[in-house]
Coordinates of C-alpha atoms and ligand atoms in Angstrom, one line a residue:
X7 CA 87.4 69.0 199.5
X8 CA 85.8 65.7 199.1
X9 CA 88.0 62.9 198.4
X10 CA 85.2 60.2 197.9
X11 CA 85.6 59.2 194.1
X12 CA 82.2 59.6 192.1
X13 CA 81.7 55.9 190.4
X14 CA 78.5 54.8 188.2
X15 CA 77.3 52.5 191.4
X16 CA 78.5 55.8 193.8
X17 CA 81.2 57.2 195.7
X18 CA 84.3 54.9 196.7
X19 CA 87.3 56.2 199.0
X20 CA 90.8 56.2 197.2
X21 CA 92.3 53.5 198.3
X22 CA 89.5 51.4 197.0
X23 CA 90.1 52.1 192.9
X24 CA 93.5 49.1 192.8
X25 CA 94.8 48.8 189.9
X26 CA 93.4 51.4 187.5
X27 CA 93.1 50.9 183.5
X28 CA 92.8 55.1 183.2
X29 CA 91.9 55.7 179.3
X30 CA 89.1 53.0 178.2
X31 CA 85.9 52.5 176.4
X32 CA 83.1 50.1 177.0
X33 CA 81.1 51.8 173.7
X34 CA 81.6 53.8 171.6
X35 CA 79.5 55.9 168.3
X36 CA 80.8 59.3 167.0
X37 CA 78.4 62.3 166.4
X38 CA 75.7 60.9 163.8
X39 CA 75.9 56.7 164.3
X40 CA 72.2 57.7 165.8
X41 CA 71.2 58.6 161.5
X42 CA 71.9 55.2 160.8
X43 CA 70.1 52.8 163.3
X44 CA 67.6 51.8 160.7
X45 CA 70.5 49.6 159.5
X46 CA 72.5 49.3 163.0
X47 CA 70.0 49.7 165.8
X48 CA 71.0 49.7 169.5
X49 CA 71.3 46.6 170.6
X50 CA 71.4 47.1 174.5
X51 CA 71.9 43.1 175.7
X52 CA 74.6 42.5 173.0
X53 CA 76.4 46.0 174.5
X54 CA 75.8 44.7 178.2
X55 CA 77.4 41.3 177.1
X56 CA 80.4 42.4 175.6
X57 CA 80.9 44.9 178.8
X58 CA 80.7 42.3 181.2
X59 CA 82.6 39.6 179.7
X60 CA 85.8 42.1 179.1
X61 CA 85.2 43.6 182.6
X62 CA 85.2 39.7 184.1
X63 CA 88.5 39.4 181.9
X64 CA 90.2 42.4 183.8
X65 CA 89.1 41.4 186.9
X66 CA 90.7 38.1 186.3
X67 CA 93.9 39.7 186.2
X68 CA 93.6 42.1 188.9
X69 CA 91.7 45.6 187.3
X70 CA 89.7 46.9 190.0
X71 CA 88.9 50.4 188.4
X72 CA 87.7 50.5 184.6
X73 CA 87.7 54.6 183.5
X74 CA 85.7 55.2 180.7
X75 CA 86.5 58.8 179.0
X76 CA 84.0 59.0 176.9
X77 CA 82.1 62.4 176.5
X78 CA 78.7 63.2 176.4
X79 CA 79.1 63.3 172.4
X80 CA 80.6 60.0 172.4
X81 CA 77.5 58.3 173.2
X82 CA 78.0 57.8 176.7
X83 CA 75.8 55.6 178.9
X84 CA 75.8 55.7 182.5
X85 CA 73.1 53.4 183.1
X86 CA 74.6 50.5 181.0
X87 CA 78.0 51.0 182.8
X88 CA 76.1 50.7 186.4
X89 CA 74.6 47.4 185.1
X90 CA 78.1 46.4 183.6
X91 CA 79.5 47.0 187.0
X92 CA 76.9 45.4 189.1
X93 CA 76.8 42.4 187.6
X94 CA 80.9 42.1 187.6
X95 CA 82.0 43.8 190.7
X96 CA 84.1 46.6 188.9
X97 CA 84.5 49.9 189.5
X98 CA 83.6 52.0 186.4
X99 CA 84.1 55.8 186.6
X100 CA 82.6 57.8 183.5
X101 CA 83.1 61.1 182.2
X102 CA 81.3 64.5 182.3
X103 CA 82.8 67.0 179.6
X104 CA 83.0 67.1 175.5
X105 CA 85.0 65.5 173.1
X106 CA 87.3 67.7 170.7
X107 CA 86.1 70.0 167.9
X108 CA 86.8 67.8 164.6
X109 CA 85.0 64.8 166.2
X110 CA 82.7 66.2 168.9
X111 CA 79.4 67.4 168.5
X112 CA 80.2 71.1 168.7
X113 CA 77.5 72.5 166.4
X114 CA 75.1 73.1 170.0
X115 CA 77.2 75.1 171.5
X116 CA 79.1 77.0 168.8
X117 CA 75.1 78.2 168.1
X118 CA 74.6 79.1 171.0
X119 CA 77.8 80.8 171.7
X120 CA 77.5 82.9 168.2
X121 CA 74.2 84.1 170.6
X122 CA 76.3 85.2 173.3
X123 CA 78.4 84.2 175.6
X124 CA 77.8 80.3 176.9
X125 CA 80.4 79.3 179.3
X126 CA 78.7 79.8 181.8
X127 CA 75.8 77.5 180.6
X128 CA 78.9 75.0 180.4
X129 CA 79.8 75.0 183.5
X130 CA 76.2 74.6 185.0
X131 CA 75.8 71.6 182.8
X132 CA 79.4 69.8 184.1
X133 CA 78.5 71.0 187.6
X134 CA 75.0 69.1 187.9
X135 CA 76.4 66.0 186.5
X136 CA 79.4 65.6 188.8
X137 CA 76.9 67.1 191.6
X138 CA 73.9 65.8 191.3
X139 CA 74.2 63.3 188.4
X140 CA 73.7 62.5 184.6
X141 CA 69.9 63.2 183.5
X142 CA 67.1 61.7 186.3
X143 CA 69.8 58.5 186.7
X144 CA 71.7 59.7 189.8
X145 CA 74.9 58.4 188.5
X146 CA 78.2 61.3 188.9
X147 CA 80.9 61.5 186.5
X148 CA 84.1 60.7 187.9
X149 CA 86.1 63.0 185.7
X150 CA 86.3 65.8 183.5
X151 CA 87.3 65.1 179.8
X152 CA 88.3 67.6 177.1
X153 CA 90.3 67.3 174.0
X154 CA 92.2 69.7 171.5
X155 CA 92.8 69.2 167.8
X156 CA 95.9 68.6 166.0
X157 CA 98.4 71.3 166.3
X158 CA 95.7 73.9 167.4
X159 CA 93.0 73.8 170.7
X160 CA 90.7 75.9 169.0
X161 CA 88.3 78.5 170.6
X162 CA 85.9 76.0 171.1
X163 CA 87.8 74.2 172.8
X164 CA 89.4 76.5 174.7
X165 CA 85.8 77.2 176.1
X166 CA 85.6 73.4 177.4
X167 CA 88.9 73.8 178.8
X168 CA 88.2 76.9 181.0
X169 CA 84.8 75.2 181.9
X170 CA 87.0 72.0 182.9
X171 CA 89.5 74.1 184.6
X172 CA 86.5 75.9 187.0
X173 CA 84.8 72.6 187.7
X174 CA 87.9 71.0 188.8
X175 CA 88.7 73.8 191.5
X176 CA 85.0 73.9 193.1
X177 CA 84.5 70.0 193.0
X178 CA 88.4 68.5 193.1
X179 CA 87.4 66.2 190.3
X180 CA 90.3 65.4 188.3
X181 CA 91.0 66.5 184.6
X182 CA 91.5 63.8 181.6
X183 CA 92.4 64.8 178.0
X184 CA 92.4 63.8 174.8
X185 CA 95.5 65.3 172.6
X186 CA 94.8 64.9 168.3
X187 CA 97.8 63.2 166.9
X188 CA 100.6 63.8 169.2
X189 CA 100.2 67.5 169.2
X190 CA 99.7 70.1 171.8
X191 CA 100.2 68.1 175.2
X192 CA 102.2 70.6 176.7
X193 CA 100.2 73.8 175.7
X194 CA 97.1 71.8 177.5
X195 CA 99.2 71.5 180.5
X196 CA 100.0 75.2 180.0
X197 CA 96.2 76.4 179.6
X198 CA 94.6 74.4 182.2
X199 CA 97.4 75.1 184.7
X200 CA 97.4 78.7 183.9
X201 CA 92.9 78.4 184.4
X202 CA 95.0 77.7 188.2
X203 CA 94.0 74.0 188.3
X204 CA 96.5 71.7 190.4
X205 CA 99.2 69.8 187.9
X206 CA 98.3 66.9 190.2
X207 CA 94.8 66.9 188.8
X208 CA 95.6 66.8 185.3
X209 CA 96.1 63.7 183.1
X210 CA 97.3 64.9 180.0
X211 CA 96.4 61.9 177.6
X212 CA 97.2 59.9 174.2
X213 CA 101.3 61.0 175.3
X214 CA 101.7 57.5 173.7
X215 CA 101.0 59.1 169.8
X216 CA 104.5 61.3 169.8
X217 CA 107.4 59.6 170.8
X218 CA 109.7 63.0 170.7
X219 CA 111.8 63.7 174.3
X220 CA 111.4 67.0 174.6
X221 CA 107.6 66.9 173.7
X222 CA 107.5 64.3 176.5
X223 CA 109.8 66.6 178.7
X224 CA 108.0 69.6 178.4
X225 CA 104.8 68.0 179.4
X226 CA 106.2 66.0 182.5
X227 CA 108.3 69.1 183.4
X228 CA 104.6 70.7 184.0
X229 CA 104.0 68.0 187.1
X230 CA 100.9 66.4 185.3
X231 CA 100.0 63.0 184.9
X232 CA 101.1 61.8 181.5
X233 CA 99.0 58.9 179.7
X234 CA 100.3 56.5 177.5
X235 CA 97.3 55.3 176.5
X236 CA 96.8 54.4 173.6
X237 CA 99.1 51.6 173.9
X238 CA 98.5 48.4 171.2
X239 CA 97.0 51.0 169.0
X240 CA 99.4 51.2 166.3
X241 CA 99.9 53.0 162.6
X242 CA 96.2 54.7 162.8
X243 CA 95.2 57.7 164.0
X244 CA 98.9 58.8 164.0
X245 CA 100.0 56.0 166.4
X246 CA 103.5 54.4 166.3
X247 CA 104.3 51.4 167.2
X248 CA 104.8 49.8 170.2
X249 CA 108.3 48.2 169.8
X250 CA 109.2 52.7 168.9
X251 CA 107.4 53.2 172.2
X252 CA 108.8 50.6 174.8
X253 CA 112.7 52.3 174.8
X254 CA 111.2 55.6 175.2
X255 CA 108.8 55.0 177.8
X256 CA 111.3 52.9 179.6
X257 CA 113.9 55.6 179.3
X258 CA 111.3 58.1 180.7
X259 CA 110.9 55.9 183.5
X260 CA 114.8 55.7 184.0
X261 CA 114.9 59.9 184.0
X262 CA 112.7 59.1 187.2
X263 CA 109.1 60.0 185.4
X264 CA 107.7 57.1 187.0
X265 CA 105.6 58.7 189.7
X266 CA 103.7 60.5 187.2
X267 CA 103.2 58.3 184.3
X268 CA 100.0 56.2 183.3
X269 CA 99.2 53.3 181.4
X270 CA 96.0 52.6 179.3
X271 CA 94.3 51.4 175.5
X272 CA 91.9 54.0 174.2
X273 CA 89.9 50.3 173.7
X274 CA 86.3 50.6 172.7
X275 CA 84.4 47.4 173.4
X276 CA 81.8 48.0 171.5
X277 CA 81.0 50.5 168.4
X278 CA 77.9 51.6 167.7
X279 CA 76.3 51.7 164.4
X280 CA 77.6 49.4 161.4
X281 CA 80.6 47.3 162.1
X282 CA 84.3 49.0 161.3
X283 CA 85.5 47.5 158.0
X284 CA 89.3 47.9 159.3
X285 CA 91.2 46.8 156.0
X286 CA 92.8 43.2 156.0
X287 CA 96.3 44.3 156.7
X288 CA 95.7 46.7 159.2
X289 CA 94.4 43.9 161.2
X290 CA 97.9 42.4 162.6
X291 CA 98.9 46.3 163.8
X292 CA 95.8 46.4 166.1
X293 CA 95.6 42.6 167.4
X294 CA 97.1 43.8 170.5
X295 CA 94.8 46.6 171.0
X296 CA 92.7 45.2 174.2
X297 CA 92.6 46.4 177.5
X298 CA 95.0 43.0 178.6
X299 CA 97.8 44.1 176.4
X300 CA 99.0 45.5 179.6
X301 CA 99.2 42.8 181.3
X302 CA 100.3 40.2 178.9
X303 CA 102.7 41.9 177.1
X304 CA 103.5 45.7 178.1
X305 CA 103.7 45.1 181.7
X306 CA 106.7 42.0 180.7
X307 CA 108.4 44.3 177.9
X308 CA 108.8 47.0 180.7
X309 CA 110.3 44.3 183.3
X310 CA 112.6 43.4 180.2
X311 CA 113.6 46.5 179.9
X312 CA 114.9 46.8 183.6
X313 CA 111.5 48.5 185.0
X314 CA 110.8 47.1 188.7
X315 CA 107.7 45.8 190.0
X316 CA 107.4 48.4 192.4
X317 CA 108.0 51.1 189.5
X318 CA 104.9 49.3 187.8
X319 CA 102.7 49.0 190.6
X320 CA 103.4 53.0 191.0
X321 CA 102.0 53.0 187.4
X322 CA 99.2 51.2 187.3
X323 CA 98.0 51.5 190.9
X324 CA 99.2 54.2 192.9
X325 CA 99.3 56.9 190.3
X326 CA 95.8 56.9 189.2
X327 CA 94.9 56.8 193.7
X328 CA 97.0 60.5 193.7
X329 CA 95.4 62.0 190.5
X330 CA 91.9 61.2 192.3
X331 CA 92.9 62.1 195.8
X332 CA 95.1 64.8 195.0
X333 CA 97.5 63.6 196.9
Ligands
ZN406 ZN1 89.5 57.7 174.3

């Protein structure tokens, strides 16, 4: 099994990544921003600007590993991340795999599925990237991402799932996931671990969006890795807020969940087409939503709290080193 870690500037061995922000976004445009470029076009230097100045931010407080889970129908761009990471010395690792039904671009596939059967065409295409590379560019996803909609993962998605689940056992490339409003973390676990894929290569993610115990328990109980990652993203998409999620992360951690817990934003750095008009008084709830929340505020709530530095160093470093290497 090869335990080099696919990054956009190539592979790096495990104990390379440091500290490891898992769930992130340098940009970002759902399905359809390409319709409206006439007003919003693609503006490559601004994109490349605001990359490097948050990446230089990170790296000022001790990031060495960026992970950007976007999918392919997130508009994801390997070549601007190799340039982001070249010119600031960070290790970006980007996703091969597709988004969830509701806000994915499943139309291509769902055609060609009512056709016949297309999993196979699937897994060819997630093979080549983490193999040989996205497109002509050479660069090699570093992880699988998949996603499942609130309350159901649909056939659709089922069909990325058991892709996922196949590429992960012939390349040992982990599994990330995106779960739709707090729902269906531990029937992910259940699926992908029942496809036969190793708990210890499965980040189940967005854990942060359902602050229930026995949700959280029945997830961890699986032996995945368990995101918190949308952390400073609070009261949209379903999100509670973080004073609700401190005590309940911090009493996970207590119940000795440390070793398998992760910490991360869901931050996009940069959205493509028109800006987002976020209404006026949602802007306080997301003022901490940036990829140094973590570090300026989570990191000294946890301590607080009575989590010790060792417990956090497990978190944000060596956690993120076992999903890669399977440890
Ligand atoms: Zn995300």
């Amino acid at each position: 099994m090869n335990v080099n870690i696919n990054t956009v500037t190539g592979p790096i061995a495990p104990d390379e990544l440091g500290i490891t922000l898992m769930h992130e976004h340098i940009l970002y445009g759902y399905p359809g921003w390409e319709g409206d470029q006439t007003i919003a076009p693609f503006d490559r230097e601004a994109i490349v600007n605001t990359g490097v100045e948050l990446l230089e931010q990170l790296k000022s407080l001790g990031v060495k590993t960026y992970v950007d889970a976007t999918a392919l129908d997130g508009a994801r761009n390997p070549e601007i991340y190799r340039e982001i990471s070249e010119k600031t010395g960070v290790h970006i690792i980007c996703s091969t795999g597709y988004y969830y039904e509701g806000e994915g671009s499943p139309t291509y596939f769902k055609f060609r599925s009512s056709l016949g059967d297309v999993s196979d065409e699937i897994y060819e295409l997630f093979m080549k990237e983490i193999t040989e590379g996205v497109r002509d560019t050479g660069i090699k996803p570093g992880v699988i991402k998949v996603g499942s909609s609130k309350g159901v993962i649909t056939d659709y998605e089922k069909m990325m799932f058991q892709a996922a689940a196949r590429v992960q056992k012939d390349t040992g490339v982990p599994i990330i996931t995106h779960t739709q409003e707090g729902t269906m973390g531990p029937e992910q676990a259940e699926l992908l671990i029942s496809e036969g894929v190793d708990p210890a290569r499965i980040q189940i993610g967005h854990m942060s969006d359902n602050l229930d115990m026995e949700y959280q328990l029945s997830t961890f109980k699986q032996g995945v890795y368990v995101s918190w990652d949308r952390m400073g993203l609070q009261g949209l998409v379903g999100c509670p807020m973080d004073e609700q999620r401190y005590p309940v992360i911090i009493d996970l951690i207590k119940k000795g969940y440390a070793d398998k817990l992760m910490l991360s934003h869901d931050y996009i750095g940069y959205w493509l087409g028109r800006p987002l008009n976020i209404p006026e008084e949602a802007l306080p709830l997301i003022a901490n939503w940036h990829p140094t929340h973590l570090f300026k505020n989570i990191i000294p709530a946890l301590k607080q709290g009575g989590v010790t530095d060792e417990q956090i160093k497990t978190i944000v470093e060596d956690n993120p080193r076992r999903l890669f290497a399977g440890e």
